Coordinates of C-alpha atoms in Angstrom, one line a residue:
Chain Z
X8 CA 0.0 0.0 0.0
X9 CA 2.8 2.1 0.6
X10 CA 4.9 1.0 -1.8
X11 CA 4.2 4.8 -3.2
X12 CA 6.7 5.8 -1.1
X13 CA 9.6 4.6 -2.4
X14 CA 8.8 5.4 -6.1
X15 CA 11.3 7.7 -7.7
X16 CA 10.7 11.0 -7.7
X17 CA 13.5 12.5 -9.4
X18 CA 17.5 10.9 -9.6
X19 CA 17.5 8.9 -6.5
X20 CA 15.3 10.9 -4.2
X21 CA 11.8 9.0 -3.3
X22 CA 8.8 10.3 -1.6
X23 CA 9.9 9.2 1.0
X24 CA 12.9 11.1 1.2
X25 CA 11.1 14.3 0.3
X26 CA 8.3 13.8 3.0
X27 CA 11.7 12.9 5.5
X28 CA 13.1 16.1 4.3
X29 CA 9.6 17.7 5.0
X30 CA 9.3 16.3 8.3
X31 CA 13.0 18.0 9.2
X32 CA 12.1 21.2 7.8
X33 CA 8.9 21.8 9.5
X34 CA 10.2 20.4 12.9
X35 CA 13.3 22.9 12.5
X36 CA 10.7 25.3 11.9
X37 CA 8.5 24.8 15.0
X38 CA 12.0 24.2 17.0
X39 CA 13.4 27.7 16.1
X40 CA 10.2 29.0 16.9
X41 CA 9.9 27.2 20.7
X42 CA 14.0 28.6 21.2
X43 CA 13.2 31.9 20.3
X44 CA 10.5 32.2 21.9
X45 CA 12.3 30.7 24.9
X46 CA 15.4 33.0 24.3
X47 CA 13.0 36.0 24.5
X48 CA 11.1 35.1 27.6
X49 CA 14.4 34.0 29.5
X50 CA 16.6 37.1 28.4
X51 CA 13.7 39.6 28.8
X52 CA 14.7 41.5 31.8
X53 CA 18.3 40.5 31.1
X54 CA 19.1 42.3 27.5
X55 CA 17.5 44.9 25.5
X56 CA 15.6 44.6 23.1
X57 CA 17.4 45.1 19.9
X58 CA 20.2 42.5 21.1
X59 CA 17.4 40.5 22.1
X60 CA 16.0 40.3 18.7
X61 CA 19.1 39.6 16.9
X62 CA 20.1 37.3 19.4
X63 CA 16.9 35.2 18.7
X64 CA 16.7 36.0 15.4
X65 CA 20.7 34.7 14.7
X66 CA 19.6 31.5 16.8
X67 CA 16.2 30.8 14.9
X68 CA 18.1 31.3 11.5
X69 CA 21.1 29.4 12.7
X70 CA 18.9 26.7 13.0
X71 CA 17.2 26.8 9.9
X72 CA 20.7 26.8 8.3
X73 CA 21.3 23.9 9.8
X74 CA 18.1 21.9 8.8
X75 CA 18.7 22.8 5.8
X76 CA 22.7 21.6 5.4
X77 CA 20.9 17.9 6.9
X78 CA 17.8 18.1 4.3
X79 CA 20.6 18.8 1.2
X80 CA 21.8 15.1 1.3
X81 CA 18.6 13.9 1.7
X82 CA 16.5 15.4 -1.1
X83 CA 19.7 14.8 -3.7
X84 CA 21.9 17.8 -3.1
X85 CA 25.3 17.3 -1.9
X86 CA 26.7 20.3 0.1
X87 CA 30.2 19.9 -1.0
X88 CA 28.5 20.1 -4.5
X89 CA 27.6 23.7 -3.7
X90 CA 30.9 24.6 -2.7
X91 CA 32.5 24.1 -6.2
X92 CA 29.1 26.0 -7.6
X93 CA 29.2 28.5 -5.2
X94 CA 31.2 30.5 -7.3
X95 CA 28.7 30.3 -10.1
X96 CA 25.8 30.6 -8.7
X97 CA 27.4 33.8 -6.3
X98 CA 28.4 35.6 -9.6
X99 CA 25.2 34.0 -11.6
X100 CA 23.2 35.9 -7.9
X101 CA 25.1 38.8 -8.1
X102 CA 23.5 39.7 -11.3
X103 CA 20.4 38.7 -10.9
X104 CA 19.8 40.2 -7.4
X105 CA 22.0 43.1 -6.7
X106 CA 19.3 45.0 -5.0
X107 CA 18.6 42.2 -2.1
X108 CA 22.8 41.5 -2.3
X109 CA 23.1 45.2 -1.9
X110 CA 20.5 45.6 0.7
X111 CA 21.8 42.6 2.7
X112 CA 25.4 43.9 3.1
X113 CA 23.5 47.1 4.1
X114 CA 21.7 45.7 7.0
X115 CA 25.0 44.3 8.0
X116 CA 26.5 47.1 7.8
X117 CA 23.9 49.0 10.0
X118 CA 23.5 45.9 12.5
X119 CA 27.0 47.0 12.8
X120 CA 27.5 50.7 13.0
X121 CA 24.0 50.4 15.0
X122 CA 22.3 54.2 13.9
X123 CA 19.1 52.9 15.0
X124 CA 17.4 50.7 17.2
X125 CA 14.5 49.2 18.1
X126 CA 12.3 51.8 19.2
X127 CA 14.1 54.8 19.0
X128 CA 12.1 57.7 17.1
X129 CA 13.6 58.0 13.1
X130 CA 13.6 59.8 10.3
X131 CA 15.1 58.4 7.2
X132 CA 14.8 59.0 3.6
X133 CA 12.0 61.3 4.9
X134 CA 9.9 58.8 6.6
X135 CA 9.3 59.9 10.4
X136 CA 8.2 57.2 13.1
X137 CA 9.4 54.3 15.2
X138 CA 11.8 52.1 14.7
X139 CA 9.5 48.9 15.0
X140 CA 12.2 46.6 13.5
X141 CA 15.6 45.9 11.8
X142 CA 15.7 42.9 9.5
X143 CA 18.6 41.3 7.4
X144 CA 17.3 43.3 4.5
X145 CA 14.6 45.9 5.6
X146 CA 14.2 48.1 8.5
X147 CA 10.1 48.6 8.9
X148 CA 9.2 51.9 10.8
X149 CA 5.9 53.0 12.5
X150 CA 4.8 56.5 11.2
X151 CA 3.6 59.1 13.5
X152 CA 0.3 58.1 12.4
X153 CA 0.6 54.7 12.9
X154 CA 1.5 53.5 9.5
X155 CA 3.6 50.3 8.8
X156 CA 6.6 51.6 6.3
X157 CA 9.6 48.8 5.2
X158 CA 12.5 51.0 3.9
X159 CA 14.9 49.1 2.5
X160 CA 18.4 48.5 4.2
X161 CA 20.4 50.1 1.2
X162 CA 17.7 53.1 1.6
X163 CA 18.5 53.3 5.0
X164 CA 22.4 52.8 4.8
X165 CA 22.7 55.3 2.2
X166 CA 20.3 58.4 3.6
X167 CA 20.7 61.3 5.5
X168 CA 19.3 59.1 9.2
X169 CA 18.1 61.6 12.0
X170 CA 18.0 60.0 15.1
X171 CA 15.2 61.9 17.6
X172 CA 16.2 59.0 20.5
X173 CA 19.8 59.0 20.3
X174 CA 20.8 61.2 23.0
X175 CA 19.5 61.2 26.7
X176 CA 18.2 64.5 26.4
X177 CA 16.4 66.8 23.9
X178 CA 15.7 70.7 23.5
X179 CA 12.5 72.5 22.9
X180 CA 12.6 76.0 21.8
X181 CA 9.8 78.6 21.6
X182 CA 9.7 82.2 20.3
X183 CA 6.9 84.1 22.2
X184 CA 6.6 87.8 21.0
X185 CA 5.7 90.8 23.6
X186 CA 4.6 94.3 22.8
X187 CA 7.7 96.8 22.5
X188 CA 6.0 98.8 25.1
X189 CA 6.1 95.4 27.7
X190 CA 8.6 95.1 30.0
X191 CA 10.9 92.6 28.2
X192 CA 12.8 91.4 31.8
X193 CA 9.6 90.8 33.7
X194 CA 8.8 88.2 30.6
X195 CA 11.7 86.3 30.8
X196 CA 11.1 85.9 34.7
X197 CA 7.7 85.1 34.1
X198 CA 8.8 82.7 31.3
X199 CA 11.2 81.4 34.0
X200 CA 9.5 80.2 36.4
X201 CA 7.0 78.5 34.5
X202 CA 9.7 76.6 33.1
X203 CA 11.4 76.1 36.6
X204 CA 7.8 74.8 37.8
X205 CA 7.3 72.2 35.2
X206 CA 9.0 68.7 36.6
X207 CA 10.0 67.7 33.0
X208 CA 12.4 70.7 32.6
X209 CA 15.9 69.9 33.6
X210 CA 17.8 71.7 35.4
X211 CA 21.3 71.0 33.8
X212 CA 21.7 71.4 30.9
X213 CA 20.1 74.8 32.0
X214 CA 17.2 76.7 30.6
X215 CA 18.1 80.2 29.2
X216 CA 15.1 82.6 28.0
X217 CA 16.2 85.6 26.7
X218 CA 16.0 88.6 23.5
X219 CA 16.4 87.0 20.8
X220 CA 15.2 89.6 18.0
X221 CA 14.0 93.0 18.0
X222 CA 11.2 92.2 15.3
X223 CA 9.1 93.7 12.8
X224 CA 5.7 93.6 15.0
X225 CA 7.3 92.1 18.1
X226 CA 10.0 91.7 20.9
X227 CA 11.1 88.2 20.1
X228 CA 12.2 86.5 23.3
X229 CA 13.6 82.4 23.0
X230 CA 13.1 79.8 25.3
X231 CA 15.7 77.0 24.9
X232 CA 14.7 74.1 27.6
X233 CA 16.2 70.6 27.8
X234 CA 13.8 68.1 28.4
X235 CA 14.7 64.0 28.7
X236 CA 14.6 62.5 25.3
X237 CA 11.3 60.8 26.2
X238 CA 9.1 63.5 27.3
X239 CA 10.4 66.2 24.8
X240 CA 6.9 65.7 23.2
X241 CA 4.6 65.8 26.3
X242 CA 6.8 69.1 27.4
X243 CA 6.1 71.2 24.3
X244 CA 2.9 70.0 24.4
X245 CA 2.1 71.5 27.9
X246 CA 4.7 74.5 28.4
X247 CA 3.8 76.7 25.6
X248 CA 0.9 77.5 26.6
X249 CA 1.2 77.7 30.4
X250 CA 3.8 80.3 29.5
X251 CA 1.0 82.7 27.1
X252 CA -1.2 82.1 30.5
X253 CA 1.3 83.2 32.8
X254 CA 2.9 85.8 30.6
X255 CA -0.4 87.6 29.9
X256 CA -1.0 87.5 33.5
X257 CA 1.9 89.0 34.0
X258 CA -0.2 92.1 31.8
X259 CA 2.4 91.3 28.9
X260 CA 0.5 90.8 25.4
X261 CA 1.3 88.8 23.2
X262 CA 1.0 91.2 20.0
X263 CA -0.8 90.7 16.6
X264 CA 1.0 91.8 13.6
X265 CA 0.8 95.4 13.1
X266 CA 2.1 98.1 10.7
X267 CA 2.0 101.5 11.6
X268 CA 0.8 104.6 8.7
X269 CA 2.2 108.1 9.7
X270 CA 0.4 111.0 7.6
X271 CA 1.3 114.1 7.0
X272 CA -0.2 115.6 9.1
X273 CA 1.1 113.7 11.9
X274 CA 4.7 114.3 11.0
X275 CA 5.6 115.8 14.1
X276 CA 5.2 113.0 16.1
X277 CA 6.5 110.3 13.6
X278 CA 9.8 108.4 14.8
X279 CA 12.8 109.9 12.8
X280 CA 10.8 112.5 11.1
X281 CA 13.6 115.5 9.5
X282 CA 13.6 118.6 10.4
X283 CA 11.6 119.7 7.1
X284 CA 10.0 118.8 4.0
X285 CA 7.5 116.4 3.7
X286 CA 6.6 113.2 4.8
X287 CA 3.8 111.1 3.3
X288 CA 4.0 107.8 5.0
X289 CA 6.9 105.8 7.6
X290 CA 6.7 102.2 7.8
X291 CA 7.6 100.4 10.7
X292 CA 7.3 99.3 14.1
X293 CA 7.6 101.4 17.2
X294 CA 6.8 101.4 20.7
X295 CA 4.4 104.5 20.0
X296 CA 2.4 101.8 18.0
X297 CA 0.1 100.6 21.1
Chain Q
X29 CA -21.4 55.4 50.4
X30 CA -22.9 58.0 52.3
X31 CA -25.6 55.8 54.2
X32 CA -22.6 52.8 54.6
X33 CA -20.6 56.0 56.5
X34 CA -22.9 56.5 58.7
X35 CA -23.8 52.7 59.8
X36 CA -20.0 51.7 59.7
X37 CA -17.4 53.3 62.4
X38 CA -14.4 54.2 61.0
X39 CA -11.0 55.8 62.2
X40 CA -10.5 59.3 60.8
X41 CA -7.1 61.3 62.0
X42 CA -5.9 64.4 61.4
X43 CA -2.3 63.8 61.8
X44 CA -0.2 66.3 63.7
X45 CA 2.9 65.4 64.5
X46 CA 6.2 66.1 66.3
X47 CA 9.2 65.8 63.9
X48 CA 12.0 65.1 66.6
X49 CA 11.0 63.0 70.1
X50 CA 10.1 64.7 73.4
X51 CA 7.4 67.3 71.5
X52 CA 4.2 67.1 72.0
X53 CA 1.9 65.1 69.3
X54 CA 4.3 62.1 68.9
X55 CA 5.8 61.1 65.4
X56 CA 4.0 60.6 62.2
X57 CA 1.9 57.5 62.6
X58 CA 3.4 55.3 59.5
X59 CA 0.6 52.3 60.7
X60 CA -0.3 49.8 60.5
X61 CA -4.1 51.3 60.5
X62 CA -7.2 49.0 61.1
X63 CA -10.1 49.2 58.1
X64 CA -11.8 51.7 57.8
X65 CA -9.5 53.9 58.3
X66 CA -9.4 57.7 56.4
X67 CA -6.1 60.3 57.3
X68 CA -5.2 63.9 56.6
X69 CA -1.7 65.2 56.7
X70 CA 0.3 67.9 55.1
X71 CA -2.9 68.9 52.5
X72 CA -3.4 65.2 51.4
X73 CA -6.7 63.1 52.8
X74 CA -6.3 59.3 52.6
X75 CA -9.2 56.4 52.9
X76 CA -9.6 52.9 52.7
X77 CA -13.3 51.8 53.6
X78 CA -15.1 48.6 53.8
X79 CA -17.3 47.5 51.2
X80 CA -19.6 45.1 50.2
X81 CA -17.3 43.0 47.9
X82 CA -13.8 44.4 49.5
X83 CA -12.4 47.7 50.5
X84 CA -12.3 51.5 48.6
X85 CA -9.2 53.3 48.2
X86 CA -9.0 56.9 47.7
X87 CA -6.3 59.9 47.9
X88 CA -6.9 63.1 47.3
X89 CA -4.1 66.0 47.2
X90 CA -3.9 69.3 45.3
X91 CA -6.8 68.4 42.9
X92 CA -5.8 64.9 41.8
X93 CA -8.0 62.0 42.6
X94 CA -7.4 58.7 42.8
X95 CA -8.8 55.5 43.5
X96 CA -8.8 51.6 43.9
X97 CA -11.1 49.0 44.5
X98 CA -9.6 45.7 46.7
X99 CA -11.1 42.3 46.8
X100 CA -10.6 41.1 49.8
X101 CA -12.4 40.9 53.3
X102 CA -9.1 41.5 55.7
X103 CA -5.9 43.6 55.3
X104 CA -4.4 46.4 57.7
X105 CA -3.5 49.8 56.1
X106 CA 0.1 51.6 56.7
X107 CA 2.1 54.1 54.5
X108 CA 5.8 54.0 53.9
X109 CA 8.4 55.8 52.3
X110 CA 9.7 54.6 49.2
X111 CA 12.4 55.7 46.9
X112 CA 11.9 58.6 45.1
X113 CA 11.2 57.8 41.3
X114 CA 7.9 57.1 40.8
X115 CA 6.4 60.6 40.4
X116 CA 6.2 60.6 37.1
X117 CA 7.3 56.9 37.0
X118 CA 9.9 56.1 34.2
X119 CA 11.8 59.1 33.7
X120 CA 15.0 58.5 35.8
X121 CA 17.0 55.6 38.2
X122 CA 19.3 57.8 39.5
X123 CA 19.0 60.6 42.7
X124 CA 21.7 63.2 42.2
X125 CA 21.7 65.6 45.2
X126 CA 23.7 68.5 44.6
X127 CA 25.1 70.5 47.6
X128 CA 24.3 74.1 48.6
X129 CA 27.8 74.9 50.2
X130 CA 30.8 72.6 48.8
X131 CA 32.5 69.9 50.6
X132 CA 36.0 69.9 50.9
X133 CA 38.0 66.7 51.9
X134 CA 41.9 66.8 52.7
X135 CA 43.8 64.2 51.3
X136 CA 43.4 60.5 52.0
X137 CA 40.5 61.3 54.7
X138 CA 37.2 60.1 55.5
X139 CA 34.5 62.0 57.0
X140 CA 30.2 61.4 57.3
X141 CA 27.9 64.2 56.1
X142 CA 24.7 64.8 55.8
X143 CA 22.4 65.5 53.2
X144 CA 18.8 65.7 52.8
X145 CA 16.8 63.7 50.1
X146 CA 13.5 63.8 48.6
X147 CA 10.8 61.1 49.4
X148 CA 7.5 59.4 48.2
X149 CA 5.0 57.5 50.0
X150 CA 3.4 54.3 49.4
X151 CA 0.3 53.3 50.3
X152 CA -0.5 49.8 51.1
X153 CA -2.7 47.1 52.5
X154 CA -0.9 44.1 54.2
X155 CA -2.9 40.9 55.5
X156 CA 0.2 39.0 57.3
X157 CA 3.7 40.7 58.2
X158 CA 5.2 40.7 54.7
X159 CA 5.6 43.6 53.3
X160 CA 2.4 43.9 52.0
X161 CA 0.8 45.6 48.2
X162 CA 1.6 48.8 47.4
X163 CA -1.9 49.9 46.7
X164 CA -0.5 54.0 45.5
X165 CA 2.6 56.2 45.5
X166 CA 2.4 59.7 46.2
X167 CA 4.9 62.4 46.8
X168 CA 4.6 65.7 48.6
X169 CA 7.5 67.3 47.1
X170 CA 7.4 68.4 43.3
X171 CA 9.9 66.4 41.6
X172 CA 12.6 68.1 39.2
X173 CA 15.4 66.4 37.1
X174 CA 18.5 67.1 36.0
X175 CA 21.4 65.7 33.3
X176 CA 24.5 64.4 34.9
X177 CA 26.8 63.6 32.1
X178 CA 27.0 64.4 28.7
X179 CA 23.9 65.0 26.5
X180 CA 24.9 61.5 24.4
X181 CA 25.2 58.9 26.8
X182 CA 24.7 61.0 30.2
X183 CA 21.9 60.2 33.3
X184 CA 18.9 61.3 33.3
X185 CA 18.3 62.2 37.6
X186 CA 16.1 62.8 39.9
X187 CA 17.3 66.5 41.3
X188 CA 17.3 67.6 44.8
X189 CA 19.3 70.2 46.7
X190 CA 20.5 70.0 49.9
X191 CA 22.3 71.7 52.4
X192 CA 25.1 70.0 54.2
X193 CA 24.6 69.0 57.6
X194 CA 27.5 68.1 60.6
X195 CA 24.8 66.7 62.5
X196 CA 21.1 65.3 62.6
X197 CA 18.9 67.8 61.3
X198 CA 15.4 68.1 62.4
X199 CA 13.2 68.0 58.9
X200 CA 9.8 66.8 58.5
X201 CA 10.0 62.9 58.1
X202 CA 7.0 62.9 55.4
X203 CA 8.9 65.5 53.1
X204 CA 12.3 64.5 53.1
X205 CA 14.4 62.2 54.5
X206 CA 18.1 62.6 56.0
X207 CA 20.8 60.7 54.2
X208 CA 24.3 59.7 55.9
X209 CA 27.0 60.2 53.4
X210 CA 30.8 58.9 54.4
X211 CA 32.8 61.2 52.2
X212 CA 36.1 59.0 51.5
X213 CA 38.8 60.7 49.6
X214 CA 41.1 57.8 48.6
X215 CA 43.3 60.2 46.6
X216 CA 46.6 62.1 47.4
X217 CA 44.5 65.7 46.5
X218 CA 42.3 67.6 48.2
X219 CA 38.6 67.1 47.0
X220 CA 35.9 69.3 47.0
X221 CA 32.3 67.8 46.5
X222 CA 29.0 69.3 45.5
X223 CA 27.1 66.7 44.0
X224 CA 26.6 63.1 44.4
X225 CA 24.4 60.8 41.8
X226 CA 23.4 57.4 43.3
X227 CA 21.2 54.6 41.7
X228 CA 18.4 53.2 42.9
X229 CA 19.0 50.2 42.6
X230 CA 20.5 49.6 46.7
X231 CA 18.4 51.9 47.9
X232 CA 17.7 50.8 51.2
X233 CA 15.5 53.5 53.0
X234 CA 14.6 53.0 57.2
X235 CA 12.1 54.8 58.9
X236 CA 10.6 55.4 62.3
X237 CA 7.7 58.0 63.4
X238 CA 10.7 60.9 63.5
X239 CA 13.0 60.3 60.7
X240 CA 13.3 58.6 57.5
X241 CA 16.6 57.7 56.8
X242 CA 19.3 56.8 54.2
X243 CA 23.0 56.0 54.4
X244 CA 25.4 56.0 51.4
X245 CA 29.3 56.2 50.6
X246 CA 30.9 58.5 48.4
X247 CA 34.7 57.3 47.3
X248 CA 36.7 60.1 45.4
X249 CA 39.0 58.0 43.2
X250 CA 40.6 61.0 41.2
X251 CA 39.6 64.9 40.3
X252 CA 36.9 63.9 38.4
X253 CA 35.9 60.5 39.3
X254 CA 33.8 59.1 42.0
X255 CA 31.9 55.9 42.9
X256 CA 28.5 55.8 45.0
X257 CA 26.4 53.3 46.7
X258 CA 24.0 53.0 49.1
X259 CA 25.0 50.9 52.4
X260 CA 22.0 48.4 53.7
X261 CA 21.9 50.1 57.6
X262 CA 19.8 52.0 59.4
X263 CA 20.6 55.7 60.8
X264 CA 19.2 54.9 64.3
X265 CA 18.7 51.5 66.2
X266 CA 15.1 50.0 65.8
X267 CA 14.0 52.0 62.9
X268 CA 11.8 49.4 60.1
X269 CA 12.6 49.0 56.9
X270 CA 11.0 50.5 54.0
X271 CA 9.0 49.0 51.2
X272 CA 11.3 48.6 48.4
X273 CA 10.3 49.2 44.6
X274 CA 13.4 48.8 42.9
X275 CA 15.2 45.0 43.6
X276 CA 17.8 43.5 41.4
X277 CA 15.0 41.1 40.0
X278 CA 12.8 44.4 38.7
X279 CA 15.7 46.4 36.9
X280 CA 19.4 45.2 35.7
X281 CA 20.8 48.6 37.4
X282 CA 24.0 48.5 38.8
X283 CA 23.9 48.9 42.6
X284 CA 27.2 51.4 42.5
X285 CA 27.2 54.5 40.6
X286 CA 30.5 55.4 38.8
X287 CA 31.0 59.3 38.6
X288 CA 33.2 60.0 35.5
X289 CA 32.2 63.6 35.0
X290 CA 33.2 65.2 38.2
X291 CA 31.7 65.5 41.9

């Protein structure tokens, strides 16, 4: 009845060979599963995540490699075969797929020089999101919005990478405009201590607020504040407006912009109006514009 | 609730107490509390009431609510200090309390300080003498942070200034707590210290009704290089130990903190 099985299916391989083969391949398949599953669970608390990843993704593939060196034999293929092919079939690949070839020795190259990593907040080839993660030949990213992107390793290895996780801490920066008739010093304390207040402002590196522009319709003062990498977000969120609340409680305004018309009329009054002759319009900004 | 109030007796305190012994009012009353139970200290009002399937938790300070149901019938109630890096939770692992006046150390000399340090308080609800669930973490002092390092690979800590104290100070035990330091300077140079970062990881904090208490090492190894760690001992005989939140089997952190980037 089963006499199937040992019908010739090609050269000397039989069916049964190929379902033996099969057998090893799914079994290597459910075993590098089960041990990288394991690895994760068991290394959890122990490594991060990106070296956790690799770690059970080197182990999973390691096995798979092997499966498939013990399968070779078994389904016709002699390994040491391949060796004296490999240099055919490496130049015969080389042609045919120079993109994955080129995107492989990318991701080597990255999972070396290590720009990114798991989770850290990316923008590359001007794609902005999460790193979600790094494979042998793609890196896939989560967008802002929650979209799944998979950039290609070469992509990645050869752009302009901006890393918004790298570094322990991150700055945010504000502009707030008062009236030229305001008292610009009373703003920056103002501004000060609503920065000081916040928890998620550090105090070293240190905030500075101070006059940054004398502007068209404005006094531009700056706000530089170093916030940890992780909250950068939640602190621009919630600062810039506490400061228009505090400042304008402060009686500082927060002008609109504003040009000033001087006629003729009011020549007298108009900032650097001569001695004589006529004057039909200044434009510009003053503090005699409230 | 209301009509449950009025049936069920309960123990409500408004907490006064003395921060150092021999004042009137006795120390803060840490617990344990039986159920019901509701306290008020230092603007924050506390409760944990029976109810028909379990017990109601519920804190209220400066506007923020918060509360928790528990399913179970028995359980006594007590507070504790805990380390200081939970309010907000995740930010930082490391205390770095810089110094209002220097320190300066002569040469191959050793010397204890002392430094305040900030605090948080734990709720909980224990049933046997373990050390009980932490059922909420508060803190009465606004938390700041600050960068100790560079901005690349520096550490992100919880700030606090402190003076620097020859002896015991007297300081409000729910508010802050009073760290030993023993300053060693190990090298052939005079050392002056204003900051010290530890990690919480070793953070082993005792209290009693008067004080809550820390003590630590500093070792100055160089100009610029100094290495930290908590030592497992109370200030004072008898005081208990605090609930801990950071163990080695929670976070990988090492217990010593190496200062690289000067002291």
């Amino acid at each position: 009845m089963l006499e199937w099985l040992n019908q010739t299916v090609y050269a000397d391989v039989t069916w049964l060979n190929l379902i033996i083969a099969l057998a090893i391949f799914i079994l290597a398949l459910i075993v590098s599963k089960l041990v990288s599953v394991q690895l994760r669970r068991s290394f959890k608390e122990k490594l991060s995540k990106e070296h956790l990843e690799m770690m059970a993704k080197l182990v999973s593939y390691g096995i798979m490699v092997i499966a498939l060196l013990w399968i070779m034999p078994t389904v016709g293929i002699e390994p040491s075969g391949l060796m004296v092919a490999g240099g055919i079939v490496a130049l015969a690949l080389g042609f045919a797929s120079q993109s994955i070839i080129g995107n492989l020795i990318s991701g080597l190259f990255l999972m070396g020089e290590r720009p990114v990593k798991i989770g850290d907040q990316v923008e590359i080839a001007g794609h902005r999101g999460f790193v979600e993660d790094i494979h042998i030949i793609s890196t896939s990213i989560r967008t802002l919005d929650g979209l799944y992107i998979r950039i290609p390793n070469e992509t990645v290895f050869t752009s302009s990478i901006i890393n918004y996780s790298s570094n322990q801490v991150r700055r945010v920066e504000f502009v707030i405009g008062i009236r030229y008739s305001d008292d610009a010093e009373k703003a920056v304390q103002e501004i000060q201590e609503v920065i000081n207040k916040h928890p998620l402002t550090l105090v070293n590196p240190e905030p500075h607020v101070f006059v940054d522009e004398l502007g068209d319709n404005s006094v531009d003062l700056v706000a530089r504040i170093w916030t940890p990498t992780s909250e950068w977000y939640n602190v621009k969120r919630e600062l810039l407006w506490k400061i228009k609340v505090a400042i304008e409680a402060a009686g500082i305004q927060i002008p609109f912009p504003q040009r000033v018309l001087w006629y003729g009329a009011d020549e007298e009054n108009a900032p650097g109006a001569v001695e004589s002759g006529t004057i039909d319009s200044i434009e510009g900004s003053s503090s005699a514009s409230e | 609730m209301d009509n449950k109030q009025k049936t069920a007796p309960e123990t409500t305190v408004q907490i006064s107490w003395a921060h150092q012994p021999g004042q009137s009012g006795g120390g803060f009353p840490w617990g344990p509390h039986k159920v019901p139970v509701k306290l008020s200290f230092e603007g924050i009002s506390l409760a944990l009431e029976k109810q028909e399937a379990g017990m109601h938790y519920r804190r209220s300070s400066n506007g923020e609510n918060y509360e928790k149901k528990i399913f179970a019938q028995k359980g006594r109630f007590f507070l504790s200090p805990v380390e200081p890096f939970h309010k907000p939770v995740g930010i930082s692992t490391h205390l770095l309390v810089e110094f209002t006046q220097p320190v300066l150390l002569e040469p191959r000399a050793s010397r204890n300080v002392m430094v305040t340090f900030p605090l948080e308080l734990a709720s909980a609800i224990a049933q046997t003498r373990d050390g009980g669930k932490v059922l909420d973490i508060f803190s009465l002092s606004p938390a700041k942070f600050t960068l100790y390092g560079s901005i690349r690979s520096g550490l992100i800590c919880r700030y606090w200034k402190s003076e620097v104290y020859g002896k015991l100070p007297v300081v409000n035990p729910v508010l802050e707590g009073i760290m030993e330091i023993n300053v060693q300077n190990t090298s052939g140079r005079w050392a002056e210290i204003n900051k010290a970062a530890f990690s919480a990881q070793g953070m082993k904090i005792y209290f009693n009704p008067y004080l809550v208490s820390l003590k630590a090492s500093i070792k100055i190894i160089n100009d610029y290089s100094a290495e930290t760690s908590f030592i497992d001992e109370p200030l004072r005989k008898g005081m208990d130990k605090a609930l801990e939140q950071f163990t080695p089997r929670l976070i990988g952190l090492p217990a010593k903190t190496l200062m690289e980037e000067g002291y």
